[in-house]
XYZ file of C-alpha atoms in Angstrom:
666
model
C 62.380 82.870 116.641
C 63.126 82.363 120.297
C 66.749 81.700 121.172
C 67.559 78.133 122.151
C 69.166 77.548 125.523
C 72.302 75.450 125.223
C 75.467 75.273 127.333
C 78.325 77.585 126.416
C 80.722 75.918 124.010
C 78.107 73.566 122.561
C 76.431 76.010 120.170
C 76.269 74.996 116.487
C 78.045 77.344 114.096
C 78.312 77.773 110.317
C 81.888 79.014 110.818
C 83.768 75.744 110.594
C 87.542 75.324 110.577
C 87.687 74.947 106.798
C 85.928 78.281 106.301
C 88.173 80.061 108.801
C 91.260 78.584 107.139
C 90.155 79.478 103.613
C 89.885 83.146 104.559
C 93.069 83.325 106.628
C 95.612 85.991 105.772
C 95.217 89.407 104.243
C 96.386 91.508 101.297
C 99.882 92.952 101.747
C 102.432 95.193 100.048
C 100.138 97.468 98.083
C 101.771 99.407 95.249
C 100.911 101.305 92.109
C 102.165 100.720 88.584
C 101.087 103.790 86.705
C 97.418 104.288 87.573
C 96.872 100.619 88.452
C 96.996 99.237 91.979
C 98.715 95.910 92.723
C 99.177 93.856 95.905
C 100.063 90.389 97.183
C 97.313 88.072 98.388
C 97.302 84.717 100.221
C 96.101 81.430 98.784
C 95.765 79.061 101.790
C 94.131 76.375 99.640
C 97.168 76.412 97.293
C 99.752 75.278 99.866
C 99.779 78.741 101.404
C 101.419 80.581 98.515
C 101.060 84.331 97.915
C 100.271 85.691 94.490
C 100.330 89.097 92.806
C 96.922 90.620 92.186
C 96.176 93.538 89.895
C 93.192 95.805 89.592
C 92.961 96.716 85.929
C 91.705 100.114 84.863
C 90.855 98.972 81.355
C 91.766 95.967 79.271
C 90.736 94.347 76.036
C 90.121 91.052 77.772
C 88.078 92.324 80.700
C 85.976 95.158 82.035
C 87.498 98.220 83.608
C 88.270 97.627 87.237
C 88.542 93.845 86.935
C 90.646 92.182 89.632
C 93.116 89.728 88.095
C 95.457 87.162 89.643
C 98.613 87.673 87.604
C 100.764 84.745 88.711
C 99.366 81.196 88.748
C 100.653 78.400 90.967
C 103.353 77.526 91.779
C 104.641 81.124 91.750
C 104.877 82.361 95.343
C 105.645 86.055 95.847
C 107.397 86.077 99.201
C 110.873 86.945 100.443
C 112.794 85.146 103.202
C 115.138 88.014 104.116
C 115.619 87.810 107.920
C 113.167 84.857 107.660
C 110.177 87.177 108.127
C 110.666 88.561 104.636
C 109.920 92.062 103.463
C 108.426 93.820 100.500
C 108.834 91.210 97.733
C 107.976 93.168 94.588
C 108.198 96.472 92.732
C 106.811 97.696 89.450
C 106.882 100.488 86.894
C 105.424 101.283 83.504
C 107.567 100.231 80.529
C 108.443 102.922 77.981
C 106.677 100.783 75.394
C 103.589 100.538 77.579
C 102.346 98.041 80.099
C 103.788 97.105 83.477
C 107.204 95.716 84.325
C 107.257 93.787 87.596
C 110.138 92.361 89.593
C 109.377 89.924 92.393
C 110.945 87.353 94.708
C 109.834 83.729 94.257
C 109.724 81.949 97.608
C 110.882 78.506 96.458
C 114.304 79.613 95.190
C 114.479 83.201 96.530
C 115.528 84.511 93.119
C 114.430 87.842 91.728
C 112.341 87.577 88.569
C 111.206 90.099 85.975
C 107.708 89.820 84.545
C 105.922 91.748 81.791
C 102.327 90.483 81.923
C 101.101 92.577 78.983
C 103.974 91.811 76.614
C 103.016 89.941 73.415
C 102.758 86.215 73.949
C 102.369 86.503 77.715
C 105.994 85.555 78.496
C 106.777 83.717 81.724
C 108.798 85.428 84.449
C 112.541 85.395 83.746
C 115.208 85.142 86.466
C 117.403 88.107 87.288
C 119.581 86.598 90.020
C 121.607 83.378 90.255
C 120.500 80.102 91.775
C 121.300 79.863 95.500
C 122.157 76.945 97.722
C 119.123 75.307 99.314
C 118.281 76.971 102.624
C 120.864 79.711 102.229
C 122.753 81.540 99.554
C 121.236 84.780 98.287
C 117.983 86.457 99.239
C 116.428 89.750 98.147
C 113.809 92.195 99.470
C 112.422 95.736 99.364
C 113.194 96.435 95.681
C 112.916 99.672 93.732
C 113.373 100.070 89.966
C 116.012 102.556 88.805
C 116.782 102.755 85.114
C 118.044 99.386 83.960
C 118.520 98.014 87.485
C 116.701 96.854 90.567
C 118.053 98.363 93.806
C 117.223 96.268 96.854
C 118.406 94.509 100.006
C 120.787 91.601 99.396
C 121.114 89.025 102.171
C 123.976 86.563 101.680
C 124.728 83.552 103.848
C 128.435 82.942 104.275
C 128.457 79.826 106.465
C 126.322 77.054 107.927
C 125.076 78.900 111.006
C 121.971 81.131 110.756
C 124.095 84.039 111.984
C 126.724 83.594 109.240
C 125.173 86.305 107.121
C 125.817 89.726 105.632
C 123.378 92.316 104.272
C 124.038 95.161 101.842
C 122.235 97.292 99.316
C 122.734 95.951 95.823
C 121.882 96.738 92.200
C 120.684 93.886 89.980
C 120.634 94.439 86.199
C 117.276 93.993 84.517
C 118.850 92.442 81.422
C 119.267 89.100 83.218
C 123.079 89.141 83.108
C 123.246 88.341 86.825
C 121.054 85.228 86.493
C 124.118 83.103 85.952
C 126.844 85.399 87.223
C 126.909 86.673 90.816
C 129.636 89.127 89.771
C 127.109 91.091 87.692
C 125.385 92.215 90.911
C 126.748 95.597 92.045
C 127.017 96.077 95.801
C 126.105 99.654 96.668
C 127.078 99.588 100.358
C 129.465 97.610 102.501
C 128.323 95.290 105.286
C 129.442 97.366 108.264
C 125.807 97.400 109.443
C 124.067 94.120 110.205
C 120.586 95.093 108.987
C 119.291 97.438 106.322
C 116.081 98.419 104.603
C 115.882 99.060 100.888
C 116.802 102.470 99.469
C 114.369 105.307 98.942
C 115.389 107.517 96.007
C 114.786 111.267 95.954
C 112.502 112.597 93.198
C 115.481 113.896 91.217
C 117.298 110.579 91.624
C 120.388 112.238 93.079
C 120.116 110.991 96.672
C 119.197 107.770 98.434
C 118.033 107.228 102.027
C 117.666 104.002 104.015
C 117.673 102.662 107.581
C 120.288 100.513 109.323
C 120.789 98.964 112.762
C 123.058 96.486 114.494
C 123.075 93.791 117.151
C 122.061 93.730 119.954
C 119.425 96.334 119.035
C 116.109 95.452 117.498
C 114.713 98.021 115.033
C 112.312 99.450 117.641
C 115.230 100.025 120.029
C 117.346 102.188 117.748
C 117.979 102.669 114.030
C 119.956 105.152 111.955
C 118.795 107.028 108.884
C 121.545 106.897 106.246
C 121.800 109.371 103.386
C 124.079 109.244 100.349
C 124.571 110.961 97.020
C 123.924 108.955 93.851
C 126.834 109.528 91.473
C 126.624 109.749 87.698
C 127.735 106.129 87.357
C 125.125 104.876 89.829
C 127.268 104.500 92.944
C 126.480 105.748 96.442
C 128.924 108.318 97.803
C 129.312 110.297 101.003
C 127.139 108.043 103.138
C 126.336 109.666 106.479
C 123.884 109.292 109.371
C 121.407 112.165 109.603
C 118.954 110.885 112.229
C 118.547 108.179 114.822
C 120.887 106.279 117.088
C 120.981 103.632 119.829
C 117.991 105.102 121.684
C 115.950 106.497 118.782
C 113.966 104.204 116.507
C 113.350 105.602 113.030
C 110.654 103.368 111.541
C 110.436 104.787 108.010
C 112.047 107.275 105.652
C 110.626 108.721 102.440
C 110.885 111.719 100.129
C 108.224 114.331 99.438
C 107.672 115.432 95.848
C 109.636 118.648 96.459
C 112.699 116.757 97.708
C 111.934 117.151 101.399
C 113.190 114.257 103.522
C 110.528 112.799 105.844
C 110.989 110.264 108.614
C 108.976 108.602 111.379
C 110.885 108.709 114.692
C 110.094 107.969 118.332
C 112.574 110.507 119.728
C 109.697 112.175 121.631
C 108.343 108.914 123.097
C 105.866 108.302 120.256
C 106.481 107.508 116.594
C 105.713 110.891 115.010
C 106.425 112.304 111.508
C 109.448 114.607 111.143
C 110.880 116.823 108.435
C 114.631 116.176 108.359
C 117.329 118.585 107.194
C 119.663 116.387 105.112
C 122.615 118.689 105.791
C 122.409 119.285 109.534
C 120.276 116.342 110.653
C 117.890 118.768 112.295
C 114.407 117.284 112.674
C 111.108 119.129 113.077
C 108.036 117.264 114.303
C 105.259 118.128 111.845
C 102.432 116.548 113.867
C 103.305 116.225 117.542
C 100.750 113.922 119.151
C 100.676 111.185 121.778
C 99.877 108.762 118.986
C 101.837 106.331 116.883
C 102.493 107.267 113.254
C 104.741 104.219 112.919
C 105.332 100.800 114.368
C 107.792 97.943 114.764
C 109.911 97.406 111.673
C 109.681 93.613 111.617
C 110.122 93.569 107.826
C 111.790 96.011 105.405
C 109.286 97.794 103.211
C 106.578 98.584 105.764
C 105.059 102.004 105.131
C 103.117 104.185 107.562
C 103.367 107.428 105.566
C 103.223 108.189 101.854
C 103.813 111.685 100.423
C 101.343 112.998 97.848
C 102.385 115.095 94.818
C 100.686 118.236 96.196
C 102.758 118.275 99.392
C 100.219 116.570 101.646
C 101.172 113.289 103.311
C 99.007 110.191 103.814
C 99.658 108.849 107.307
C 98.535 106.012 109.537
C 98.114 107.078 113.147
C 96.393 106.260 116.427
C 96.690 104.430 119.719
C 96.337 100.667 119.557
C 94.798 100.776 116.086
C 95.836 102.934 113.140
C 93.489 104.941 110.938
C 94.265 106.676 107.656
C 94.603 110.445 107.654
C 95.884 113.155 105.338
C 98.430 115.477 106.960
C 99.410 118.983 105.927
C 103.037 119.086 107.138
C 103.113 122.883 106.958
C 100.174 123.533 109.285
C 100.034 120.228 111.150
C 96.361 119.817 110.211
C 95.283 116.185 110.022
C 92.009 114.988 108.482
C 90.991 111.349 108.771
C 89.448 109.371 105.939
C 85.751 108.632 106.216
C 84.492 105.085 106.104
C 83.911 101.991 108.239
C 87.581 100.952 108.433
C 89.044 101.170 111.928
C 92.424 99.498 111.499
C 94.967 99.955 108.702
C 98.058 97.860 108.010
C 101.482 99.506 107.400
C 101.313 99.444 103.621
C 100.460 102.582 101.643
C 100.771 103.554 97.989
C 99.989 106.762 96.095
C 99.101 107.702 92.541
C 98.087 111.295 91.909
C 95.410 112.234 94.412
C 94.651 108.623 95.298
C 95.952 106.728 98.313
C 95.779 102.941 98.601
C 96.037 100.830 101.727
C 94.791 97.686 103.476
C 92.129 98.112 106.144
C 89.545 96.225 108.192
C 86.961 96.735 110.924
C 85.247 94.601 113.579
C 82.603 93.795 110.955
C 84.769 93.328 107.867
C 88.034 91.576 107.021
C 91.051 93.275 105.473
C 90.564 94.652 101.973
C 92.333 97.065 99.632
C 90.911 100.553 100.075
C 91.266 103.641 97.879
C 90.971 107.200 99.199
C 90.610 110.018 96.686
C 92.055 112.991 98.550
C 90.536 115.413 96.046
C 86.978 114.388 96.907
C 87.382 112.684 100.293
C 85.644 109.596 98.920
C 86.916 106.205 100.109
C 85.932 102.795 98.771
C 87.108 99.184 98.710
C 88.727 98.412 95.357
C 90.407 95.042 95.874
C 90.115 91.822 97.858
C 86.696 93.151 98.837
C 85.431 91.680 102.056
C 82.391 89.458 101.699
C 80.288 87.784 104.335
C 80.657 84.006 103.936
C 78.067 83.553 106.690
C 75.392 85.707 108.246
C 77.199 88.606 110.024
C 74.943 87.924 112.985
C 77.490 85.240 113.924
C 80.353 87.745 114.156
C 81.515 88.744 117.650
C 81.261 92.318 118.896
C 84.632 93.322 120.400
C 84.870 95.591 123.407
C 88.143 97.524 123.692
C 88.858 97.944 127.384
C 91.588 99.026 129.770
C 92.275 96.900 132.848
C 94.502 97.502 135.845
C 97.360 95.155 136.569
C 100.071 95.010 139.233
C 101.091 98.443 140.544
C 97.905 99.831 138.943
C 99.503 99.743 135.515
C 97.154 99.955 132.552
C 96.610 96.921 130.333
C 94.872 97.232 126.986
C 92.694 94.381 125.744
C 89.889 93.513 123.328
C 87.091 91.369 124.777
C 85.055 89.158 122.416
C 82.082 87.702 124.344
C 80.343 84.558 123.094
C 77.860 85.556 120.416
C 75.204 83.625 118.473
C 71.995 84.898 116.852
C 69.918 81.876 117.908
C 71.571 80.436 121.005
C 72.067 81.483 124.573
C 73.168 79.780 127.760
C 71.291 79.367 130.998
C 71.196 82.496 133.117
C 73.235 80.904 135.890
C 76.058 79.690 133.616
C 79.238 81.698 133.022
C 81.087 81.247 129.736
C 84.556 79.774 129.308
C 87.152 82.274 128.085
C 90.454 81.948 126.258
C 93.160 84.588 126.700
C 94.978 85.212 123.419
C 98.582 86.401 123.818
C 99.908 87.928 120.601
C 103.266 87.193 119.029
C 106.219 89.468 118.699
C 106.219 90.183 121.586
C 106.934 93.690 120.257
C 103.683 93.912 118.330
C 99.977 94.351 119.031
C 96.552 93.215 117.880
C 93.727 95.537 116.745
C 90.013 94.761 117.132
C 89.116 93.519 113.642
C 87.055 90.677 112.233
C 88.961 87.405 112.524
C 87.124 84.186 111.686
C 89.545 82.263 113.899
C 88.108 84.204 116.835
C 84.560 83.880 115.498
C 85.117 80.106 115.253
C 85.182 80.031 119.060
C 82.813 82.865 120.013
C 80.048 81.541 117.732
C 80.262 78.253 119.638
C 79.938 79.939 123.018
C 83.598 80.340 124.040
C 84.743 83.879 124.800
C 88.065 85.316 123.667
C 90.097 88.204 125.069
C 93.111 89.511 123.168
C 95.590 91.182 125.519
C 97.994 93.894 124.411
C 100.174 93.282 127.449
C 103.009 95.567 128.530
C 105.602 95.514 125.786
C 103.030 95.871 123.009
C 103.359 98.562 120.392
C 100.707 101.152 119.657
C 100.803 102.924 123.030
C 104.124 104.772 123.010
C 107.698 103.826 123.810
C 107.220 103.763 127.590
C 104.478 101.121 127.280
C 106.588 98.833 125.095
C 109.651 99.355 127.315
C 107.720 97.774 130.214
C 108.771 94.398 128.901
C 112.493 95.208 128.892
C 114.232 92.375 130.756
C 110.782 91.317 132.036
C 109.644 88.835 129.380
C 107.915 85.970 131.127
C 106.943 88.279 133.990
C 105.050 91.358 132.753
C 103.323 89.551 129.868
C 102.307 86.677 132.142
C 101.095 89.022 134.883
C 99.137 91.243 132.496
C 97.336 88.326 130.837
C 96.488 86.884 134.247
C 95.249 90.259 135.513
C 92.828 90.560 132.587
C 91.585 86.978 133.049
C 91.059 87.482 136.779
C 89.239 90.766 136.175
C 86.826 89.119 133.743
C 86.170 86.365 136.256
C 85.753 88.792 139.160
C 83.175 90.880 137.327
C 81.137 87.812 136.328
C 82.028 87.903 132.638
C 84.030 84.651 132.579
C 83.856 81.351 134.418
C 86.920 81.295 136.725
C 87.059 77.494 136.519
C 87.108 77.497 132.698
C 89.901 79.849 131.683
C 92.469 78.967 129.028
C 95.386 80.746 127.378
C 96.758 80.426 123.868
C 99.382 82.063 121.722
C 101.774 81.594 118.834
C 105.504 82.358 118.683
C 106.189 84.837 121.504
C 102.549 84.354 122.483
C 103.307 80.648 122.755
C 106.041 81.532 125.246
C 103.547 83.571 127.283
C 101.007 80.739 127.214
C 103.521 78.109 128.313
C 105.176 80.394 130.863
C 101.733 81.142 132.296
C 101.089 77.448 132.928
C 104.358 77.262 134.859
C 103.733 80.480 136.807
C 100.099 80.156 137.875
C 97.262 77.672 138.319
C 94.776 80.176 136.877
C 94.305 78.370 133.558
C 92.688 74.985 133.037
C 94.538 74.400 129.744
C 96.545 76.054 126.984
C 97.160 75.996 123.237
C 100.871 76.569 122.619
C 101.708 77.285 118.985
C 105.220 77.329 117.371
C 106.537 78.735 120.661
C 109.684 79.950 122.348
C 110.108 77.610 125.320
C 113.755 77.886 126.318
C 115.513 81.278 126.540
C 119.041 79.979 126.139
C 118.013 77.602 123.383
C 116.223 80.378 121.532
C 119.257 82.667 121.712
C 121.470 79.890 120.330
C 119.150 78.349 117.745
C 117.008 81.102 116.253
C 117.637 83.149 113.123
C 119.963 86.133 112.915
C 117.372 88.894 113.320
C 116.301 87.720 116.770
C 119.562 86.136 117.918
C 120.107 89.035 120.371
C 116.446 89.839 121.011
C 116.704 88.065 124.357
C 119.265 90.663 125.516
C 116.491 93.236 125.699
C 113.692 90.894 126.714
C 115.426 88.898 129.443
C 118.740 90.633 130.187
C 122.394 90.422 129.183
C 124.050 87.103 128.285
C 125.900 86.832 131.598
C 122.622 86.581 133.532
C 120.705 84.522 130.966
C 121.332 81.154 132.638
C 119.725 82.356 135.885
C 116.788 84.015 134.123
C 116.270 80.906 132.008
C 115.951 78.738 135.120
C 113.502 81.231 136.648
C 111.221 81.714 133.625
C 111.647 79.179 130.811
C 108.822 76.628 130.585
C 111.378 73.912 129.760
C 113.218 74.608 133.020
C 109.964 74.891 134.990
C 108.115 71.942 133.435
C 107.653 70.402 136.888
C 105.289 73.279 137.703
C 102.987 72.622 134.731
C 99.878 70.696 135.760
C 97.293 71.935 133.232
C 96.551 70.145 129.962
C 97.904 71.595 126.739
C 98.200 71.056 123.013
C 101.501 71.939 121.345
C 101.378 72.802 117.625
C 104.650 73.068 115.716
C 105.866 73.538 112.144
C 108.767 71.236 111.339
C 110.424 73.746 108.988
C 110.462 76.630 111.472
C 113.786 78.556 111.451
C 112.603 81.042 114.091
C 111.367 78.638 116.783
C 112.869 75.294 115.731
C 111.109 72.047 116.705
C 113.946 71.314 119.146
C 112.288 73.756 121.559
C 109.026 71.798 121.526
C 110.857 68.486 121.797
C 112.699 69.615 124.934
C 109.429 70.543 126.635
C 107.866 67.224 125.679
C 110.870 65.377 127.096
C 110.578 67.342 130.339
C 106.855 66.488 130.601
C 107.312 62.784 129.931
C 105.886 60.581 132.664
C 104.480 63.484 134.684
C 100.849 62.536 134.185
C 99.797 65.830 132.581
C 97.422 65.265 129.607
C 98.833 66.850 126.473
C 99.092 66.428 122.712
C 101.750 67.300 120.161
C 100.902 67.963 116.515
C 103.821 68.576 114.156
C 103.284 69.789 110.592
C 105.721 69.024 107.796
C 106.171 71.835 105.286
C 105.083 74.528 107.738
C 107.404 77.217 109.036
C 106.885 80.032 111.490
C 103.201 80.803 111.062
C 100.830 78.278 109.514
C 99.858 79.059 105.922
C 98.311 75.879 104.526
C 94.565 75.422 104.792
C 94.762 71.773 105.867
C 97.195 72.668 108.663
C 94.951 75.414 109.974
C 91.907 73.146 109.909
C 93.643 70.469 111.938
C 95.073 73.036 114.370
C 91.748 74.788 115.001
C 89.853 71.550 115.509
C 92.534 70.237 117.863
C 92.365 73.412 119.912
C 88.568 73.255 120.154
C 88.733 69.591 121.121
C 91.138 70.420 123.943
C 88.763 73.054 125.330
C 85.767 70.737 124.975
C 87.465 67.951 126.904
C 88.845 70.157 129.661
C 85.770 72.384 130.031
C 83.294 69.491 129.905
C 81.629 70.453 126.627
C 79.890 67.950 124.358
C 80.954 68.282 120.710
C 80.630 65.566 118.094
C 81.385 67.692 115.015
C 85.186 67.633 115.339
C 87.803 64.877 115.631
C 88.669 64.081 119.217
C 92.192 65.153 120.130
C 94.065 62.331 121.828
C 95.619 63.596 125.040
C 98.473 61.546 126.415
C 100.274 61.656 129.729
């Protein structure tokens, strides 16, 4: 069939907003309970909750290998520690047989115990006391030890988001703490502001964990703490054995023989080290200009997982991570075979088998099993399916562009793609620059139906891993130090201009979009340049001083590194904040905001709207009740995607009658 000629942006597509929303999110927090693999999985159509999913090996009520959702609505397995959460569950086999799970329920942030195979199918029972709404007690990164759960305890002590303390704590499994806070044993004091959960040595006699303090973020500098576990279950002799203000240790774990392993960036890249617990000496066991770790946004992320035979499963690469098996004695590293090109920082091991979450440009994230004994890899959970013909998927091109001062900028270009449509030969396509959140994060080139929603309609997308992104070494991410609103804006603009200059994109139909820190970059770009015709600004940072004063505890000093010390913040805010520079914004935009966002509160959006009032710039504001930082509900995502497409259609002069028209006001 000959391709039909239609203008870019007007192509019909089977990938509608409802489909993209229904498949949003990915499996997370993979773990093993005996030989079974478990993970959390999103349910956008169920108010955005996350459930626990189990892949059975054998069961009387189902075939071997059946995938089972263990917790029905309204159970929501998600922690709110530091607002971004962390690993929300742990499990082990009961002596009597069958799994014992502990998990955090999002609605009340209590820890619950659950024995799904116990007679009668009992409901989860609470292990921790009821907390005050919006505060109180929160838990994350648990590990089972005897009759207790050892984990991170976050406790709010006052009304402000920074009135908080965090310690390691032991919660009894018998439920005695459900009504009595005093039954929770605190294992550490609160001298450090932030902590990950403990990792116990194979003999149970030592515990290791990571800590850091304001104003550092965990990718600036962390400390590896080590302590002895006494006979009565206390931690004694706590000492720092690795890390410091200028060394970021991203993960710690124990090998089967009691060797202490850590991922550190002391050499400029996150590499795996063997650590002497007595002297603190560290030996790099695979020195490469690659990342074997990443930003520790949430406690419980895992880039390496020791195997019983002494080998170590690792995630490594530049920009994207692949799964490999490392021999720490020889330094030999063998990558897993298969189509997966990007792995998330969650790994689990049972025997010779490694489990993780991986995707590719042609497949969404799924749970993958690697048998290290045979080298065979296969998808075993949340298996990716093609809801539409894969011919509608975009084909990303990973490229390196040159920015100011000839600095390298990494980006993934997704040209418009449709199996049955093309544009006239003399027409250039519109393009949208996607600025990722974080900003200390990055995006890999994997299948994302939110991107395909636009590319299958004839609108190109380019994701920019601007200076400051992770995945390319410490020097690359340090480029954003005190330069937020400058380097990110310049790098995104450099990529957009390069695409226009080479004839890939229409220079008159460029847009920029981003969420969270990416929303800052999008809004700051409108105030800094006239390059873009419009922007989609999603739950953004818009005011540096306001963000520093209003955001949650984890990021309350983030601005110190991104924009400079507090004494210069007022000047920098006037020079860079979109709220302060609203008079320079002339391009249309849509602003999308969750009303329950503790990270970027709605007050930020409201200040920008007030500054734009009466200026004659077409814009729209959509606020979503019940949504926080990151949209999770299917109906929210549908409305947001359709509003964004309507903005582009109106500004770029594209005819579309299949979506509601977004009302732009001045």
